[in-house]
PDB file of C-alpha atoms in Angstrom:
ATOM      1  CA  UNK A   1     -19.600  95.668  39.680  1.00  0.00           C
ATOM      2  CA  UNK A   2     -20.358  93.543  36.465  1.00  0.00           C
ATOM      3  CA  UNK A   3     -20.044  97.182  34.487  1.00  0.00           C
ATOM      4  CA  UNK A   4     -16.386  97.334  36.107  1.00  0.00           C
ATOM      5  CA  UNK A   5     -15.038  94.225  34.569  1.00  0.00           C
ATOM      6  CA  UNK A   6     -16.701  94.841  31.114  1.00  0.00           C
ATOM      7  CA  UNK A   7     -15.414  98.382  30.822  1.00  0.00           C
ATOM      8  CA  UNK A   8     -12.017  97.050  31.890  1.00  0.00           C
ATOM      9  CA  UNK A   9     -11.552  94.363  29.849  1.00  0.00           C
ATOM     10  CA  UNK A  10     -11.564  96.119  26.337  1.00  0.00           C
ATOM     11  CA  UNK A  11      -9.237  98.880  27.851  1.00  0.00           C
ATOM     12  CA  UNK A  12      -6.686  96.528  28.846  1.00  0.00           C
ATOM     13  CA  UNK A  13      -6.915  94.136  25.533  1.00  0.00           C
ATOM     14  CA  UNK A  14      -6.410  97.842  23.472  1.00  0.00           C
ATOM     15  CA  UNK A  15      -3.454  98.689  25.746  1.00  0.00           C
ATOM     16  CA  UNK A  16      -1.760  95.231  25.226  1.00  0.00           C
ATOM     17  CA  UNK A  17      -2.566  95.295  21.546  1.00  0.00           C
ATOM     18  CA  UNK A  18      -1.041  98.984  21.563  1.00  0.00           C
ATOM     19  CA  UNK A  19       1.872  97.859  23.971  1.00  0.00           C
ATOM     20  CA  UNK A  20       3.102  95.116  21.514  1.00  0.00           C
ATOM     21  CA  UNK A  21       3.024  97.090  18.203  1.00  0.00           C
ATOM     22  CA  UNK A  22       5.178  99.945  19.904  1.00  0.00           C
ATOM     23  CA  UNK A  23       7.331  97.035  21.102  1.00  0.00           C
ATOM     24  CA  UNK A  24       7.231  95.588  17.635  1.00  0.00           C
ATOM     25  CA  UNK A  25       8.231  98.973  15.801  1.00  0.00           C
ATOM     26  CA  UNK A  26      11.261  99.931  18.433  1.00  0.00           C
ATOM     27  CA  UNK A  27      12.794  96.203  18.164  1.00  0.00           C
ATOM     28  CA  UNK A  28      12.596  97.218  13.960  1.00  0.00           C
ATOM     29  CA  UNK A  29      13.934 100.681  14.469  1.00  0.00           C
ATOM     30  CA  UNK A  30      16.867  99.140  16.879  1.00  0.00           C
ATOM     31  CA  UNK A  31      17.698  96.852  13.877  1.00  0.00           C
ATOM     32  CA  UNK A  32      17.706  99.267  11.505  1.00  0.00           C
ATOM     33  CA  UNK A  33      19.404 101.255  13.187  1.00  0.00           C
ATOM     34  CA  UNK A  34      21.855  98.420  14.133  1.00  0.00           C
ATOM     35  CA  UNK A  35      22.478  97.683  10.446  1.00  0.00           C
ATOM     36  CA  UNK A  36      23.023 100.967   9.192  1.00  0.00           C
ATOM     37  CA  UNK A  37      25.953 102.069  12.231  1.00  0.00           C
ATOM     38  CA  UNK A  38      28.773 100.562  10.046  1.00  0.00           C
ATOM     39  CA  UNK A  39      29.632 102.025   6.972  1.00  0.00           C
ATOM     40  CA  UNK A  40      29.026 100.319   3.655  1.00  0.00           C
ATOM     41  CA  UNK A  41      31.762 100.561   0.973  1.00  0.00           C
ATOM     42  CA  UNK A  42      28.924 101.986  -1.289  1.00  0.00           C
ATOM     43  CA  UNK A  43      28.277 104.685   1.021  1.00  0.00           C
ATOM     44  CA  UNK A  44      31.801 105.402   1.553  1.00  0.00           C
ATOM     45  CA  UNK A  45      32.376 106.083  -1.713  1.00  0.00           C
ATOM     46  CA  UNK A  46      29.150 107.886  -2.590  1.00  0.00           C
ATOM     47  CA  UNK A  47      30.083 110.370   0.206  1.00  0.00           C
ATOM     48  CA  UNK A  48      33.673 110.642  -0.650  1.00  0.00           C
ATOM     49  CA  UNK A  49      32.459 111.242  -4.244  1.00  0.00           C
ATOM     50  CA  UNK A  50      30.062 114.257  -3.018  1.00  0.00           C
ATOM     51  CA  UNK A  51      32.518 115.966  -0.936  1.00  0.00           C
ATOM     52  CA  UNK A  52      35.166 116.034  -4.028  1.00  0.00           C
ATOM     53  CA  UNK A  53      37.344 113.995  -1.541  1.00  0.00           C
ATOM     54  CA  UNK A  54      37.510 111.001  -3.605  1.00  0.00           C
ATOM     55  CA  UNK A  55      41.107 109.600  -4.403  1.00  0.00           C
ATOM     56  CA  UNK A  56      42.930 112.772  -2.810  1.00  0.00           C
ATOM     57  CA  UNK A  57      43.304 110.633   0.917  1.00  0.00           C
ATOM     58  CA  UNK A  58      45.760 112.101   2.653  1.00  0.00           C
ATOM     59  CA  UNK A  59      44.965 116.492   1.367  1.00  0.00           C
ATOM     60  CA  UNK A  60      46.247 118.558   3.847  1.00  0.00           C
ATOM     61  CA  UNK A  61      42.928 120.869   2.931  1.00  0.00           C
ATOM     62  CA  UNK A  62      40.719 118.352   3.948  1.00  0.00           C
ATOM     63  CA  UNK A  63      38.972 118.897   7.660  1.00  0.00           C
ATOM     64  CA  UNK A  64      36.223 118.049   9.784  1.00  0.00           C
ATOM     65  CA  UNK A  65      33.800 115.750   7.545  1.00  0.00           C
ATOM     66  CA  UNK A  66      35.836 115.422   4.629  1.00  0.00           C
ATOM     67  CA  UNK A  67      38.510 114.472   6.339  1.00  0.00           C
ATOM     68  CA  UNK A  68      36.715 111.875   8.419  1.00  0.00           C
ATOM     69  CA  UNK A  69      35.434 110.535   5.545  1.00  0.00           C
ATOM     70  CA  UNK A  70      39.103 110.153   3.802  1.00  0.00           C
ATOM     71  CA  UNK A  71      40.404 108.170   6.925  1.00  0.00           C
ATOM     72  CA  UNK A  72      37.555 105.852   6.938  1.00  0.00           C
ATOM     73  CA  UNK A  73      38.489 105.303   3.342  1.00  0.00           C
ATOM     74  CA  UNK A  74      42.512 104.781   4.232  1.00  0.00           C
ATOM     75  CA  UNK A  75      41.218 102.388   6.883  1.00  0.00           C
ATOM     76  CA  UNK A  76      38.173 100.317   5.005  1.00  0.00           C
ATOM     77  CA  UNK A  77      39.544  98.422   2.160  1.00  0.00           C
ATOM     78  CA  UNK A  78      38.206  98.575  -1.211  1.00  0.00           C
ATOM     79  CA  UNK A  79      36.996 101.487  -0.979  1.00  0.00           C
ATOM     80  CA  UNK A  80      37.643 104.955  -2.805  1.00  0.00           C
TER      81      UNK A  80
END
């Protein structure tokens, strides 16, 4: 039985150790995640700017992304 408990014990020590880094690395990834889910201004822009939708807000030739992007830009001041 003493070979049990020593075989055991490392196991479970690894599989906390292992437990509390994945914990670790999906509380980061949630607040990355978390930080990054509203727009920034700068990326707003930078977006607008690759899309050639800059400055033209309300285009009628302007759909699906480009488009979103535009009304985010109506709607988010300071930007565009």
């Amino acid at each position: 039985m003493p070979e049990d408990s020593k075989m055991t014990k490392p196991s479970t020590e690894s599989l906390q150790r292992r437990i509390r880094y994945l914990t670790c690395l999906l509380i980061v990834g949630l607040v990355a995640s978390g930080a990054t889910a509203i727009p920034l201004q700068w990326e707003l822009d930078t977006t607008a700017s690759v899309l050639s939708v800059a400055g033209s807000a309300s285009e009628p030739g302007t759909t699906g992304l480009a488009q979103w992007i535009t009304r985010l830009a109506i709607h988010t001041p300071g930007t565009c």
